[in-house]
Amino acid sequence: MFLSFNLFIVLAHVILAVARRSTNRYQNLVANSIPADQRHNETLATRTSLQDKKPQHRSRKTGAKQVARLQKRSRLASKSTPARLSRANAAPTPQPTGPSSVSTTVHITSVTDFALLLPARDGELISDSESDAVAYGTNGSDYQNTFPANFITGASISEASDGSYIQITGCLDPGKFHFAQDDAGGQMDVRFPNGAKCTFGGYGASFIEQVEPSANRFCLRCCASANDQVNCNSHNDKAGCPVAVPGVYDFDGVSCS
């Protein structure tokens, strides 16, 4: 009985020694597999390394400072790239064509005494009559051709304060004249028809006349000097009366539109 007890004690010590040796070997293995500076913080190090692998995104700056910065950039960009300004075509007025002729002379004296260049043939487009248009005057004038009754429905005259031009603008009834149907109109000036002139400036002085049957309006501006592309810009031939010759196109009880 005593021998068995002693044998039990010896075996217990042996088992305990073996267990301690295995534990020391496992601890040494774990200690050697983790760097010394990370042994105390393994979990934090692992999380940090995972976070480092995530894509980084720049945070968008907001607030008053960012708005001010964007506004400053916009101002700088606008200064470095100036906006284009539209310019009127100031090319010289072409020279008059052909000798001066009474049949192609217009004038402006009053709303009841003036003349316009109009198509000579029935149904002729104004754009086609630039070569053969003739002058038509108000009733009582010395012109061979006169306006039909009630052809002019409204008119207004104005002059430049410096005497550089005189103009007449107004409305007409296209049904009273032999215009082509749905004629959008056209322009007469010192070039067309041959020998065209306005008595205000004389032969060679700039003038522009536009008649627009489809818009029920007309305009005539006569300048005092030749090549006046400021007041009588002949290159506005497709712009229409309100642009080429700004003036009155609406009257009491009568409107061109």
PDB file of N, CA, C and O in Angstrom, residues 131-205:
ATOM      1  N   SER A 131     -32.133  95.330-109.469  1.00  0.00           N
ATOM      2  CA  SER A 131     -31.505  95.847-110.685  1.00  0.00           C
ATOM      3  C   SER A 131     -32.428  96.754-111.491  1.00  0.00           C
ATOM      4  O   SER A 131     -31.968  97.509-112.358  1.00  0.00           O
ATOM      5  N   ASP A 132     -33.757  96.682-111.227  1.00  0.00           N
ATOM      6  CA  ASP A 132     -34.673  97.482-112.039  1.00  0.00           C
ATOM      7  C   ASP A 132     -35.767  98.189-111.229  1.00  0.00           C
ATOM      8  O   ASP A 132     -36.784  98.603-111.788  1.00  0.00           O
ATOM      9  N   ALA A 133     -35.587  98.316-109.928  1.00  0.00           N
ATOM     10  CA  ALA A 133     -36.583  99.015-109.115  1.00  0.00           C
ATOM     11  C   ALA A 133     -36.651 100.484-109.515  1.00  0.00           C
ATOM     12  O   ALA A 133     -35.671 101.073-109.998  1.00  0.00           O
ATOM     13  N   VAL A 134     -37.807 101.077-109.293  1.00  0.00           N
ATOM     14  CA  VAL A 134     -37.998 102.501-109.623  1.00  0.00           C
ATOM     15  C   VAL A 134     -38.599 103.211-108.421  1.00  0.00           C
ATOM     16  O   VAL A 134     -39.147 102.587-107.508  1.00  0.00           O
ATOM     17  N   ALA A 135     -38.514 104.531-108.431  1.00  0.00           N
ATOM     18  CA  ALA A 135     -39.003 105.322-107.317  1.00  0.00           C
ATOM     19  C   ALA A 135     -40.508 105.547-107.422  1.00  0.00           C
ATOM     20  O   ALA A 135     -41.039 105.846-108.499  1.00  0.00           O
ATOM     21  N   TYR A 136     -41.187 105.369-106.292  1.00  0.00           N
ATOM     22  CA  TYR A 136     -42.602 105.689-106.145  1.00  0.00           C
ATOM     23  C   TYR A 136     -42.714 106.760-105.067  1.00  0.00           C
ATOM     24  O   TYR A 136     -42.094 106.651-104.004  1.00  0.00           O
ATOM     25  N   GLY A 137     -43.511 107.777-105.322  1.00  0.00           N
ATOM     26  CA  GLY A 137     -43.672 108.863-104.366  1.00  0.00           C
ATOM     27  C   GLY A 137     -45.087 108.978-103.850  1.00  0.00           C
ATOM     28  O   GLY A 137     -46.011 108.309-104.334  1.00  0.00           O
ATOM     29  N   THR A 138     -45.250 109.798-102.845  1.00  0.00           N
ATOM     30  CA  THR A 138     -46.579 110.063-102.280  1.00  0.00           C
ATOM     31  C   THR A 138     -47.410 110.851-103.285  1.00  0.00           C
ATOM     32  O   THR A 138     -46.886 111.469-104.224  1.00  0.00           O
ATOM     33  N   ASN A 139     -48.720 110.799-103.076  1.00  0.00           N
ATOM     34  CA  ASN A 139     -49.630 111.533-103.963  1.00  0.00           C
ATOM     35  C   ASN A 139     -49.317 113.030-103.934  1.00  0.00           C
ATOM     36  O   ASN A 139     -49.035 113.606-102.886  1.00  0.00           O
ATOM     37  N   GLY A 140     -49.329 113.627-105.076  1.00  0.00           N
ATOM     38  CA  GLY A 140     -49.053 115.061-105.188  1.00  0.00           C
ATOM     39  C   GLY A 140     -47.592 115.358-105.451  1.00  0.00           C
ATOM     40  O   GLY A 140     -47.229 116.529-105.630  1.00  0.00           O
ATOM     41  N   SER A 141     -46.740 114.332-105.470  1.00  0.00           N
ATOM     42  CA  SER A 141     -45.320 114.559-105.744  1.00  0.00           C
ATOM     43  C   SER A 141     -45.096 114.613-107.250  1.00  0.00           C
ATOM     44  O   SER A 141     -46.006 114.374-108.048  1.00  0.00           O
ATOM     45  N   ASP A 142     -43.878 114.933-107.628  1.00  0.00           N
ATOM     46  CA  ASP A 142     -43.552 115.061-109.052  1.00  0.00           C
ATOM     47  C   ASP A 142     -43.122 113.735-109.675  1.00  0.00           C
ATOM     48  O   ASP A 142     -42.640 113.717-110.815  1.00  0.00           O
ATOM     49  N   TYR A 143     -43.276 112.628-108.936  1.00  0.00           N
ATOM     50  CA  TYR A 143     -42.820 111.338-109.440  1.00  0.00           C
ATOM     51  C   TYR A 143     -43.796 110.783-110.476  1.00  0.00           C
ATOM     52  O   TYR A 143     -45.026 110.970-110.380  1.00  0.00           O
ATOM     53  N   GLN A 144     -43.234 110.101-111.443  1.00  0.00           N
ATOM     54  CA  GLN A 144     -44.053 109.470-112.472  1.00  0.00           C
ATOM     55  C   GLN A 144     -44.923 108.374-111.861  1.00  0.00           C
ATOM     56  O   GLN A 144     -46.066 108.162-112.284  1.00  0.00           O
ATOM     57  N   ASN A 145     -44.367 107.661-110.859  1.00  0.00           N
ATOM     58  CA  ASN A 145     -45.105 106.600-110.180  1.00  0.00           C
ATOM     59  C   ASN A 145     -45.449 107.055-108.767  1.00  0.00           C
ATOM     60  O   ASN A 145     -44.603 107.615-108.062  1.00  0.00           O
ATOM     61  N   THR A 146     -46.672 106.819-108.350  1.00  0.00           N
ATOM     62  CA  THR A 146     -47.098 107.210-107.007  1.00  0.00           C
ATOM     63  C   THR A 146     -47.669 105.998-106.268  1.00  0.00           C
ATOM     64  O   THR A 146     -48.106 105.009-106.865  1.00  0.00           O
ATOM     65  N   PHE A 147     -47.657 106.099-104.929  1.00  0.00           N
ATOM     66  CA  PHE A 147     -48.202 105.016-104.099  1.00  0.00           C
ATOM     67  C   PHE A 147     -49.709 104.864-104.351  1.00  0.00           C
ATOM     68  O   PHE A 147     -50.413 105.873-104.513  1.00  0.00           O
ATOM     69  N   PRO A 148     -50.180 103.631-104.328  1.00  0.00           N
ATOM     70  CA  PRO A 148     -51.636 103.437-104.403  1.00  0.00           C
ATOM     71  C   PRO A 148     -52.305 104.035-103.163  1.00  0.00           C
ATOM     72  O   PRO A 148     -51.672 104.232-102.126  1.00  0.00           O
ATOM     73  N   ALA A 149     -53.576 104.305-103.254  1.00  0.00           N
ATOM     74  CA  ALA A 149     -54.327 104.862-102.128  1.00  0.00           C
ATOM     75  C   ALA A 149     -54.290 103.906-100.943  1.00  0.00           C
ATOM     76  O   ALA A 149     -54.418 102.683-101.110  1.00  0.00           O
ATOM     77  N   ASN A 150     -54.074 104.465 -99.768  1.00  0.00           N
ATOM     78  CA  ASN A 150     -54.045 103.700 -98.507  1.00  0.00           C
ATOM     79  C   ASN A 150     -52.909 102.675 -98.444  1.00  0.00           C
ATOM     80  O   ASN A 150     -52.972 101.739 -97.645  1.00  0.00           O
ATOM     81  N   PHE A 151     -51.909 102.859 -99.273  1.00  0.00           N
ATOM     82  CA  PHE A 151     -50.755 101.946 -99.252  1.00  0.00           C
ATOM     83  C   PHE A 151     -49.941 102.134 -97.979  1.00  0.00           C
ATOM     84  O   PHE A 151     -49.567 101.174 -97.318  1.00  0.00           O
ATOM     85  N   ILE A 152     -49.680 103.388 -97.596  1.00  0.00           N
ATOM     86  CA  ILE A 152     -48.959 103.695 -96.364  1.00  0.00           C
ATOM     87  C   ILE A 152     -49.984 103.844 -95.243  1.00  0.00           C
ATOM     88  O   ILE A 152     -50.877 104.691 -95.304  1.00  0.00           O
ATOM     89  N   THR A 153     -49.879 103.018 -94.217  1.00  0.00           N
ATOM     90  CA  THR A 153     -50.849 103.031 -93.117  1.00  0.00           C
ATOM     91  C   THR A 153     -50.340 103.757 -91.874  1.00  0.00           C
ATOM     92  O   THR A 153     -51.108 104.006 -90.942  1.00  0.00           O
ATOM     93  N   GLY A 154     -49.061 104.046 -91.817  1.00  0.00           N
ATOM     94  CA  GLY A 154     -48.485 104.774 -90.693  1.00  0.00           C
ATOM     95  C   GLY A 154     -47.045 105.132 -91.003  1.00  0.00           C
ATOM     96  O   GLY A 154     -46.339 104.351 -91.656  1.00  0.00           O
ATOM     97  N   ALA A 155     -46.599 106.301 -90.551  1.00  0.00           N
ATOM     98  CA  ALA A 155     -45.224 106.721 -90.834  1.00  0.00           C
ATOM     99  C   ALA A 155     -44.734 107.680 -89.758  1.00  0.00           C
ATOM    100  O   ALA A 155     -45.525 108.405 -89.135  1.00  0.00           O
ATOM    101  N   SER A 156     -43.415 107.691 -89.541  1.00  0.00           N
ATOM    102  CA  SER A 156     -42.792 108.565 -88.548  1.00  0.00           C
ATOM    103  C   SER A 156     -41.425 108.993 -89.064  1.00  0.00           C
ATOM    104  O   SER A 156     -40.657 108.170 -89.585  1.00  0.00           O
ATOM    105  N   ILE A 157     -41.114 110.261 -88.904  1.00  0.00           N
ATOM    106  CA  ILE A 157     -39.822 110.808 -89.356  1.00  0.00           C
ATOM    107  C   ILE A 157     -39.005 111.247 -88.146  1.00  0.00           C
ATOM    108  O   ILE A 157     -39.536 111.781 -87.173  1.00  0.00           O
ATOM    109  N   SER A 158     -37.696 111.024 -88.224  1.00  0.00           N
ATOM    110  CA  SER A 158     -36.779 111.512 -87.191  1.00  0.00           C
ATOM    111  C   SER A 158     -35.453 111.876 -87.837  1.00  0.00           C
ATOM    112  O   SER A 158     -35.108 111.362 -88.901  1.00  0.00           O
ATOM    113  N   GLU A 159     -34.734 112.781 -87.189  1.00  0.00           N
ATOM    114  CA  GLU A 159     -33.438 113.228 -87.694  1.00  0.00           C
ATOM    115  C   GLU A 159     -32.403 113.168 -86.589  1.00  0.00           C
ATOM    116  O   GLU A 159     -32.721 113.308 -85.400  1.00  0.00           O
ATOM    117  N   ALA A 160     -31.139 112.947 -86.969  1.00  0.00           N
ATOM    118  CA  ALA A 160     -30.044 112.957 -86.003  1.00  0.00           C
ATOM    119  C   ALA A 160     -29.793 114.395 -85.560  1.00  0.00           C
ATOM    120  O   ALA A 160     -29.895 115.339 -86.350  1.00  0.00           O
ATOM    121  N   SER A 161     -29.467 114.555 -84.291  1.00  0.00           N
ATOM    122  CA  SER A 161     -29.240 115.903 -83.760  1.00  0.00           C
ATOM    123  C   SER A 161     -28.042 116.591 -84.408  1.00  0.00           C
ATOM    124  O   SER A 161     -27.989 117.819 -84.463  1.00  0.00           O
ATOM    125  N   ASP A 162     -27.103 115.781 -84.903  1.00  0.00           N
ATOM    126  CA  ASP A 162     -25.924 116.368 -85.554  1.00  0.00           C
ATOM    127  C   ASP A 162     -26.087 116.495 -87.064  1.00  0.00           C
ATOM    128  O   ASP A 162     -25.149 116.867 -87.773  1.00  0.00           O
ATOM    129  N   GLY A 163     -27.283 116.171 -87.561  1.00  0.00           N
ATOM    130  CA  GLY A 163     -27.547 116.307 -88.990  1.00  0.00           C
ATOM    131  C   GLY A 163     -26.940 115.227 -89.845  1.00  0.00           C
ATOM    132  O   GLY A 163     -26.874 115.377 -91.078  1.00  0.00           O
ATOM    133  N   SER A 164     -26.506 114.125 -89.227  1.00  0.00           N
ATOM    134  CA  SER A 164     -25.836 113.074 -89.997  1.00  0.00           C
ATOM    135  C   SER A 164     -26.792 112.209 -90.794  1.00  0.00           C
ATOM    136  O   SER A 164     -26.376 111.547 -91.753  1.00  0.00           O
ATOM    137  N   TYR A 165     -28.065 112.206 -90.427  1.00  0.00           N
ATOM    138  CA  TYR A 165     -29.030 111.417 -91.201  1.00  0.00           C
ATOM    139  C   TYR A 165     -30.452 111.889 -90.934  1.00  0.00           C
ATOM    140  O   TYR A 165     -30.737 112.586 -89.948  1.00  0.00           O
ATOM    141  N   ILE A 166     -31.347 111.463 -91.819  1.00  0.00           N
ATOM    142  CA  ILE A 166     -32.786 111.622 -91.656  1.00  0.00           C
ATOM    143  C   ILE A 166     -33.408 110.282 -92.012  1.00  0.00           C
ATOM    144  O   ILE A 166     -32.871 109.545 -92.866  1.00  0.00           O
ATOM    145  N   GLN A 167     -34.505 109.930 -91.375  1.00  0.00           N
ATOM    146  CA  GLN A 167     -35.108 108.628 -91.640  1.00  0.00           C
ATOM    147  C   GLN A 167     -36.617 108.682 -91.550  1.00  0.00           C
ATOM    148  O   GLN A 167     -37.192 109.576 -90.914  1.00  0.00           O
ATOM    149  N   ILE A 168     -37.255 107.723 -92.214  1.00  0.00           N
ATOM    150  CA  ILE A 168     -38.692 107.521 -92.112  1.00  0.00           C
ATOM    151  C   ILE A 168     -38.944 106.037 -91.921  1.00  0.00           C
ATOM    152  O   ILE A 168     -38.333 105.205 -92.601  1.00  0.00           O
ATOM    153  N   THR A 169     -39.774 105.703 -90.970  1.00  0.00           N
ATOM    154  CA  THR A 169     -40.140 104.315 -90.704  1.00  0.00           C
ATOM    155  C   THR A 169     -41.656 104.223 -90.630  1.00  0.00           C
ATOM    156  O   THR A 169     -42.330 105.201 -90.274  1.00  0.00           O
ATOM    157  N   GLY A 170     -42.199 103.052 -90.970  1.00  0.00           N
ATOM    158  CA  GLY A 170     -43.643 102.942 -90.900  1.00  0.00           C
ATOM    159  C   GLY A 170     -44.189 101.617 -91.369  1.00  0.00           C
ATOM    160  O   GLY A 170     -43.458 100.653 -91.606  1.00  0.00           O
ATOM    161  N   CYS A 171     -45.520 101.596 -91.491  1.00  0.00           N
ATOM    162  CA  CYS A 171     -46.246 100.378 -91.869  1.00  0.00           C
ATOM    163  C   CYS A 171     -46.887 100.580 -93.241  1.00  0.00           C
ATOM    164  O   CYS A 171     -47.182 101.705 -93.661  1.00  0.00           O
ATOM    165  N   LEU A 172     -47.118  99.475 -93.911  1.00  0.00           N
ATOM    166  CA  LEU A 172     -47.763  99.512 -95.223  1.00  0.00           C
ATOM    167  C   LEU A 172     -48.738  98.348 -95.353  1.00  0.00           C
ATOM    168  O   LEU A 172     -48.680  97.372 -94.598  1.00  0.00           O
ATOM    169  N   ASP A 173     -49.607  98.472 -96.336  1.00  0.00           N
ATOM    170  CA  ASP A 173     -50.560  97.408 -96.644  1.00  0.00           C
ATOM    171  C   ASP A 173     -50.109  96.737 -97.929  1.00  0.00           C
ATOM    172  O   ASP A 173     -50.300  97.292 -99.028  1.00  0.00           O
ATOM    173  N   PRO A 174     -49.475  95.550 -97.845  1.00  0.00           N
ATOM    174  CA  PRO A 174     -48.925  94.903 -99.042  1.00  0.00           C
ATOM    175  C   PRO A 174     -49.991  94.542-100.069  1.00  0.00           C
ATOM    176  O   PRO A 174     -49.685  94.394-101.265  1.00  0.00           O
ATOM    177  N   GLY A 175     -51.255  94.414 -99.631  1.00  0.00           N
ATOM    178  CA  GLY A 175     -52.316  94.076-100.573  1.00  0.00           C
ATOM    179  C   GLY A 175     -52.659  95.208-101.532  1.00  0.00           C
ATOM    180  O   GLY A 175     -53.354  94.976-102.531  1.00  0.00           O
ATOM    181  N   LYS A 176     -52.179  96.404-101.253  1.00  0.00           N
ATOM    182  CA  LYS A 176     -52.461  97.558-102.112  1.00  0.00           C
ATOM    183  C   LYS A 176     -51.449  97.708-103.247  1.00  0.00           C
ATOM    184  O   LYS A 176     -51.634  98.554-104.139  1.00  0.00           O
ATOM    185  N   PHE A 177     -50.390  96.896-103.222  1.00  0.00           N
ATOM    186  CA  PHE A 177     -49.325  97.020-104.227  1.00  0.00           C
ATOM    187  C   PHE A 177     -49.116  95.663-104.896  1.00  0.00           C
ATOM    188  O   PHE A 177     -49.524  94.622-104.366  1.00  0.00           O
ATOM    189  N   HIS A 178     -48.430  95.675-106.034  1.00  0.00           N
ATOM    190  CA  HIS A 178     -48.236  94.427-106.781  1.00  0.00           C
ATOM    191  C   HIS A 178     -46.994  93.643-106.324  1.00  0.00           C
ATOM    192  O   HIS A 178     -46.197  93.181-107.134  1.00  0.00           O
ATOM    193  N   PHE A 179     -46.853  93.479-105.017  1.00  0.00           N
ATOM    194  CA  PHE A 179     -45.759  92.662-104.493  1.00  0.00           C
ATOM    195  C   PHE A 179     -45.991  91.185-104.837  1.00  0.00           C
ATOM    196  O   PHE A 179     -47.136  90.744-105.024  1.00  0.00           O
ATOM    197  N   ALA A 180     -44.908  90.434-104.829  1.00  0.00           N
ATOM    198  CA  ALA A 180     -45.030  88.982-104.931  1.00  0.00           C
ATOM    199  C   ALA A 180     -45.645  88.453-103.640  1.00  0.00           C
ATOM    200  O   ALA A 180     -45.430  89.008-102.558  1.00  0.00           O
ATOM    201  N   GLN A 181     -46.402  87.381-103.744  1.00  0.00           N
ATOM    202  CA  GLN A 181     -47.054  86.826-102.568  1.00  0.00           C
ATOM    203  C   GLN A 181     -46.017  86.312-101.573  1.00  0.00           C
ATOM    204  O   GLN A 181     -45.044  85.666-101.946  1.00  0.00           O
ATOM    205  N   ASP A 182     -46.229  86.617-100.283  1.00  0.00           N
ATOM    206  CA  ASP A 182     -45.343  86.174 -99.194  1.00  0.00           C
ATOM    207  C   ASP A 182     -43.907  86.647 -99.392  1.00  0.00           C
ATOM    208  O   ASP A 182     -42.947  85.954 -99.032  1.00  0.00           O
ATOM    209  N   ASP A 183     -43.728  87.832 -99.954  1.00  0.00           N
ATOM    210  CA  ASP A 183     -42.388  88.383-100.163  1.00  0.00           C
ATOM    211  C   ASP A 183     -41.817  88.855 -98.824  1.00  0.00           C
ATOM    212  O   ASP A 183     -42.409  89.709 -98.149  1.00  0.00           O
ATOM    213  N   ALA A 184     -40.663  88.290 -98.420  1.00  0.00           N
ATOM    214  CA  ALA A 184     -40.027  88.671 -97.152  1.00  0.00           C
ATOM    215  C   ALA A 184     -39.326  90.013 -97.255  1.00  0.00           C
ATOM    216  O   ALA A 184     -38.982  90.614 -96.234  1.00  0.00           O
ATOM    217  N   GLY A 185     -39.086  90.480 -98.480  1.00  0.00           N
ATOM    218  CA  GLY A 185     -38.498  91.800 -98.659  1.00  0.00           C
ATOM    219  C   GLY A 185     -37.034  91.792 -99.050  1.00  0.00           C
ATOM    220  O   GLY A 185     -36.433  90.757 -99.314  1.00  0.00           O
ATOM    221  N   GLY A 186     -36.457  92.985 -99.063  1.00  0.00           N
ATOM    222  CA  GLY A 186     -35.063  93.147 -99.454  1.00  0.00           C
ATOM    223  C   GLY A 186     -34.610  94.567 -99.214  1.00  0.00           C
ATOM    224  O   GLY A 186     -35.345  95.396 -98.648  1.00  0.00           O
ATOM    225  N   GLN A 187     -33.384  94.865 -99.656  1.00  0.00           N
ATOM    226  CA  GLN A 187     -32.776  96.181 -99.392  1.00  0.00           C
ATOM    227  C   GLN A 187     -32.323  96.852-100.667  1.00  0.00           C
ATOM    228  O   GLN A 187     -31.799  96.205-101.575  1.00  0.00           O
ATOM    229  N   MET A 188     -32.500  98.165-100.711  1.00  0.00           N
ATOM    230  CA  MET A 188     -31.938  99.028-101.757  1.00  0.00           C
ATOM    231  C   MET A 188     -30.911  99.948-101.095  1.00  0.00           C
ATOM    232  O   MET A 188     -31.092 100.373 -99.946  1.00  0.00           O
ATOM    233  N   ASP A 189     -29.843 100.249-101.815  1.00  0.00           N
ATOM    234  CA  ASP A 189     -28.828 101.171-101.304  1.00  0.00           C
ATOM    235  C   ASP A 189     -28.088 101.780-102.476  1.00  0.00           C
ATOM    236  O   ASP A 189     -28.578 101.724-103.613  1.00  0.00           O
ATOM    237  N   VAL A 190     -26.922 102.342-102.235  1.00  0.00           N
ATOM    238  CA  VAL A 190     -26.207 103.047-103.305  1.00  0.00           C
ATOM    239  C   VAL A 190     -25.783 102.129-104.445  1.00  0.00           C
ATOM    240  O   VAL A 190     -25.475 102.595-105.541  1.00  0.00           O
ATOM    241  N   ARG A 191     -25.811 100.826-104.196  1.00  0.00           N
ATOM    242  CA  ARG A 191     -25.390  99.890-105.239  1.00  0.00           C
ATOM    243  C   ARG A 191     -26.532  99.507-106.174  1.00  0.00           C
ATOM    244  O   ARG A 191     -26.337  99.314-107.376  1.00  0.00           O
ATOM    245  N   PHE A 192     -27.733  99.346-105.605  1.00  0.00           N
ATOM    246  CA  PHE A 192     -28.876  98.830-106.372  1.00  0.00           C
ATOM    247  C   PHE A 192     -30.116  99.671-106.083  1.00  0.00           C
ATOM    248  O   PHE A 192     -30.419  99.956-104.912  1.00  0.00           O
ATOM    249  N   PRO A 193     -30.843 100.034-107.108  1.00  0.00           N
ATOM    250  CA  PRO A 193     -30.535  99.844-108.537  1.00  0.00           C
ATOM    251  C   PRO A 193     -29.507 100.864-109.029  1.00  0.00           C
ATOM    252  O   PRO A 193     -29.066 101.721-108.258  1.00  0.00           O
ATOM    253  N   ASN A 194     -29.154 100.765-110.292  1.00  0.00           N
ATOM    254  CA  ASN A 194     -28.150 101.674-110.858  1.00  0.00           C
ATOM    255  C   ASN A 194     -28.587 103.131-110.692  1.00  0.00           C
ATOM    256  O   ASN A 194     -29.734 103.490-110.940  1.00  0.00           O
ATOM    257  N   GLY A 195     -27.636 103.960-110.256  1.00  0.00           N
ATOM    258  CA  GLY A 195     -27.883 105.390-110.125  1.00  0.00           C
ATOM    259  C   GLY A 195     -28.723 105.767-108.921  1.00  0.00           C
ATOM    260  O   GLY A 195     -29.155 106.929-108.809  1.00  0.00           O
ATOM    261  N   ALA A 196     -28.946 104.817-107.995  1.00  0.00           N
ATOM    262  CA  ALA A 196     -29.791 105.113-106.836  1.00  0.00           C
ATOM    263  C   ALA A 196     -29.136 106.158-105.935  1.00  0.00           C
ATOM    264  O   ALA A 196     -27.923 106.153-105.716  1.00  0.00           O
ATOM    265  N   LYS A 197     -29.974 107.048-105.407  1.00  0.00           N
ATOM    266  CA  LYS A 197     -29.469 108.064-104.479  1.00  0.00           C
ATOM    267  C   LYS A 197     -30.628 108.604-103.660  1.00  0.00           C
ATOM    268  O   LYS A 197     -31.804 108.427-103.996  1.00  0.00           O
ATOM    269  N   CYS A 198     -30.260 109.290-102.571  1.00  0.00           N
ATOM    270  CA  CYS A 198     -31.236 110.022-101.764  1.00  0.00           C
ATOM    271  C   CYS A 198     -30.835 111.491-101.815  1.00  0.00           C
ATOM    272  O   CYS A 198     -29.653 111.829-101.698  1.00  0.00           O
ATOM    273  N   THR A 199     -31.803 112.372-101.962  1.00  0.00           N
ATOM    274  CA  THR A 199     -31.493 113.801-102.119  1.00  0.00           C
ATOM    275  C   THR A 199     -30.886 114.406-100.858  1.00  0.00           C
ATOM    276  O   THR A 199     -30.244 115.457-100.929  1.00  0.00           O
ATOM    277  N   PHE A 200     -31.061 113.774 -99.694  1.00  0.00           N
ATOM    278  CA  PHE A 200     -30.535 114.336 -98.444  1.00  0.00           C
ATOM    279  C   PHE A 200     -29.012 114.457 -98.494  1.00  0.00           C
ATOM    280  O   PHE A 200     -28.453 115.479 -98.082  1.00  0.00           O
ATOM    281  N   GLY A 201     -28.341 113.431 -98.968  1.00  0.00           N
ATOM    282  CA  GLY A 201     -26.881 113.474 -99.053  1.00  0.00           C
ATOM    283  C   GLY A 201     -26.364 113.621-100.465  1.00  0.00           C
ATOM    284  O   GLY A 201     -25.202 113.962-100.682  1.00  0.00           O
ATOM    285  N   GLY A 202     -27.239 113.368-101.445  1.00  0.00           N
ATOM    286  CA  GLY A 202     -26.817 113.474-102.840  1.00  0.00           C
ATOM    287  C   GLY A 202     -26.208 112.175-103.343  1.00  0.00           C
ATOM    288  O   GLY A 202     -26.046 111.197-102.601  1.00  0.00           O
ATOM    289  N   TYR A 203     -25.859 112.183-104.605  1.00  0.00           N
ATOM    290  CA  TYR A 203     -25.322 110.972-105.234  1.00  0.00           C
ATOM    291  C   TYR A 203     -24.009 110.555-104.561  1.00  0.00           C
ATOM    292  O   TYR A 203     -23.119 111.364-104.351  1.00  0.00           O
ATOM    293  N   GLY A 204     -23.933 109.276-104.204  1.00  0.00           N
ATOM    294  CA  GLY A 204     -22.737 108.740-103.557  1.00  0.00           C
ATOM    295  C   GLY A 204     -22.825 108.697-102.046  1.00  0.00           C
ATOM    296  O   GLY A 204     -22.082 107.959-101.400  1.00  0.00           O
ATOM    297  N   ALA A 205     -23.721 109.497-101.458  1.00  0.00           N
ATOM    298  CA  ALA A 205     -23.895 109.459-100.001  1.00  0.00           C
ATOM    299  C   ALA A 205     -24.636 108.171 -99.614  1.00  0.00           C
ATOM    300  O   ALA A 205     -25.481 107.663-100.352  1.00  0.00           O
TER     301      ALA A 205
END
